[in-house]
Every structure is written in structure tokens, then in C-alpha cells.
Coordinates of C-alpha atoms in Angstrom, one line a residue:
X1253 CA 33.2 -65.2 57.9
X1254 CA 36.6 -65.0 57.6
X1255 CA 38.2 -67.2 55.2
X1256 CA 42.0 -68.5 55.6
X1257 CA 44.2 -68.2 52.7
X1258 CA 47.5 -70.1 51.9
X1259 CA 50.2 -69.3 54.2
X1260 CA 52.8 -67.2 53.1
X1261 CA 56.3 -68.8 53.6
X1262 CA 59.3 -66.6 53.5
X1263 CA 63.0 -67.6 53.5
X1264 CA 66.1 -65.7 54.7
X1265 CA 68.7 -65.8 51.9
X1266 CA 71.6 -68.0 52.2
X1267 CA 75.0 -66.5 53.5
X1268 CA 77.1 -65.4 50.4
X1269 CA 79.9 -67.2 49.2
X1270 CA 82.6 -64.7 49.3
X1271 CA 85.7 -64.9 46.8
X1272 CA 88.7 -63.1 46.9
X1273 CA 91.5 -62.5 44.3
X1274 CA 94.5 -61.2 46.2
X1275 CA 96.6 -59.3 43.4
X1276 CA 100.3 -58.7 44.1
X1277 CA 99.9 -55.1 43.1
X1278 CA 98.1 -53.6 46.2
X1279 CA 94.9 -54.4 44.9
X1280 CA 92.2 -57.1 45.6
X1281 CA 88.9 -58.1 44.0
X1282 CA 85.9 -59.0 45.7
X1283 CA 83.0 -61.0 44.5
X1284 CA 80.1 -62.5 46.3
X1285 CA 76.9 -64.7 45.6
X1286 CA 73.9 -65.4 47.4
X1287 CA 70.6 -67.3 46.7
X1288 CA 67.1 -67.1 48.2
X1289 CA 64.4 -69.7 47.9
X1290 CA 62.0 -66.9 47.7
X1291 CA 64.4 -64.9 44.7
X1292 CA 63.7 -61.8 46.7
X1293 CA 67.4 -60.5 47.4
X1294 CA 67.2 -56.8 47.3
X1295 CA 70.7 -55.4 48.3
X1296 CA 74.1 -56.2 49.8
X1297 CA 76.0 -54.4 52.4
X1298 CA 79.8 -54.9 52.0
X1299 CA 81.8 -54.3 55.5
X1300 CA 85.8 -54.3 55.0
X1301 CA 88.5 -52.9 56.7
X1302 CA 91.6 -53.7 59.1
X1303 CA 89.2 -53.6 62.2
X1304 CA 87.4 -56.3 63.3
X1305 CA 84.2 -55.9 63.0
X1306 CA 84.9 -54.1 59.9
X1307 CA 83.3 -51.1 58.8
X1308 CA 81.0 -50.0 55.7
X1309 CA 82.9 -50.2 52.4
X1310 CA 79.5 -50.5 50.2
X1311 CA 76.1 -50.1 51.5
X1312 CA 72.9 -51.1 49.9
X1313 CA 74.2 -52.2 46.7
X1314 CA 72.7 -54.6 44.2
X1315 CA 76.4 -55.2 42.6
X1316 CA 78.0 -58.6 43.3
X1317 CA 81.5 -57.7 42.7
X1318 CA 84.4 -55.0 43.6
X1319 CA 87.6 -54.6 41.8
X1320 CA 90.6 -53.0 42.4
X1321 CA 90.4 -52.4 46.0
X1322 CA 93.4 -50.8 47.5
X1323 CA 94.9 -52.9 50.6
X1324 CA 98.1 -52.6 52.4
X1325 CA 100.6 -55.4 52.3
X1326 CA 100.9 -57.9 55.2
X1327 CA 97.7 -56.5 56.8
X1328 CA 94.8 -58.8 57.7
X1329 CA 91.5 -57.6 56.5
X1330 CA 88.1 -58.6 57.8
X1331 CA 85.2 -59.1 55.5
X1332 CA 81.5 -59.3 56.3
X1333 CA 78.8 -59.3 53.6
X1334 CA 75.2 -58.8 54.5
X1335 CA 72.7 -60.0 52.2
X1336 CA 69.3 -58.6 52.7
X1337 CA 65.7 -59.8 51.2
X1338 CA 62.6 -58.0 50.4
X1339 CA 61.0 -58.5 53.8
X1340 CA 63.8 -57.4 55.7
X1341 CA 65.8 -60.9 56.4
X1342 CA 69.5 -60.4 56.7
X1343 CA 72.2 -63.2 56.4
X1344 CA 75.8 -62.4 57.3
X1345 CA 78.7 -64.1 55.6
X1346 CA 82.3 -63.5 57.0
X1347 CA 85.8 -64.2 56.2
X1348 CA 89.5 -62.7 56.7
X1349 CA 92.4 -62.6 54.4
X1350 CA 96.1 -61.1 54.4
X1351 CA 96.9 -58.7 51.7
X1352 CA 99.8 -59.6 49.4

């Protein structure tokens, strides 16, 4: 006889909220924050560049910030944050900014 167990619910992470502090000295500070109903976020991949889509800047990191990122004044930068959970679900957050 096969007994059925409780179903396993799995939720994808919410897209990360991205915050950019655009310093006037050619540097930016970047923070991101995501939540997951399962509390099983395992990593983030940060894509950042003047190209769209942006290239990988940080891969499979557990950090939620990166400071003193060098940028070129008046250039448009594109950011994509990928949030990954333990079951491989990935969500993306996208934004762009013009460096001071």
C-alpha cells in the first residue's frame, strides 16, 4: 500500500529590491534584498555593465551589497540581480542608472 504524504510546496524567491548610491567620485554602492516564503535563498548573481544585457559582475554570492564599484561618469549602466533558491528557482530584478 502506498501512503501519500503532505504535498511539498516550493516558492520562487521574490525579485530583489535594488538600491544604488551614486557617489560623485566615480564610485557606486549597490545593495539588494530579496525574500523567499521558504527561506531558502542560496545565492545571488549580479550582472552589471554598460552593455544590455549586462555581463556577470559577481556570481553565486551570498553577499547583499557591493561597495566602491568604479563607474564612468555620464554612462548608463544596466543591472540584473538573479536570486536563486535551494531548488533552483531563479527570479530576476532589472534596473539601470546613469553614473554621476
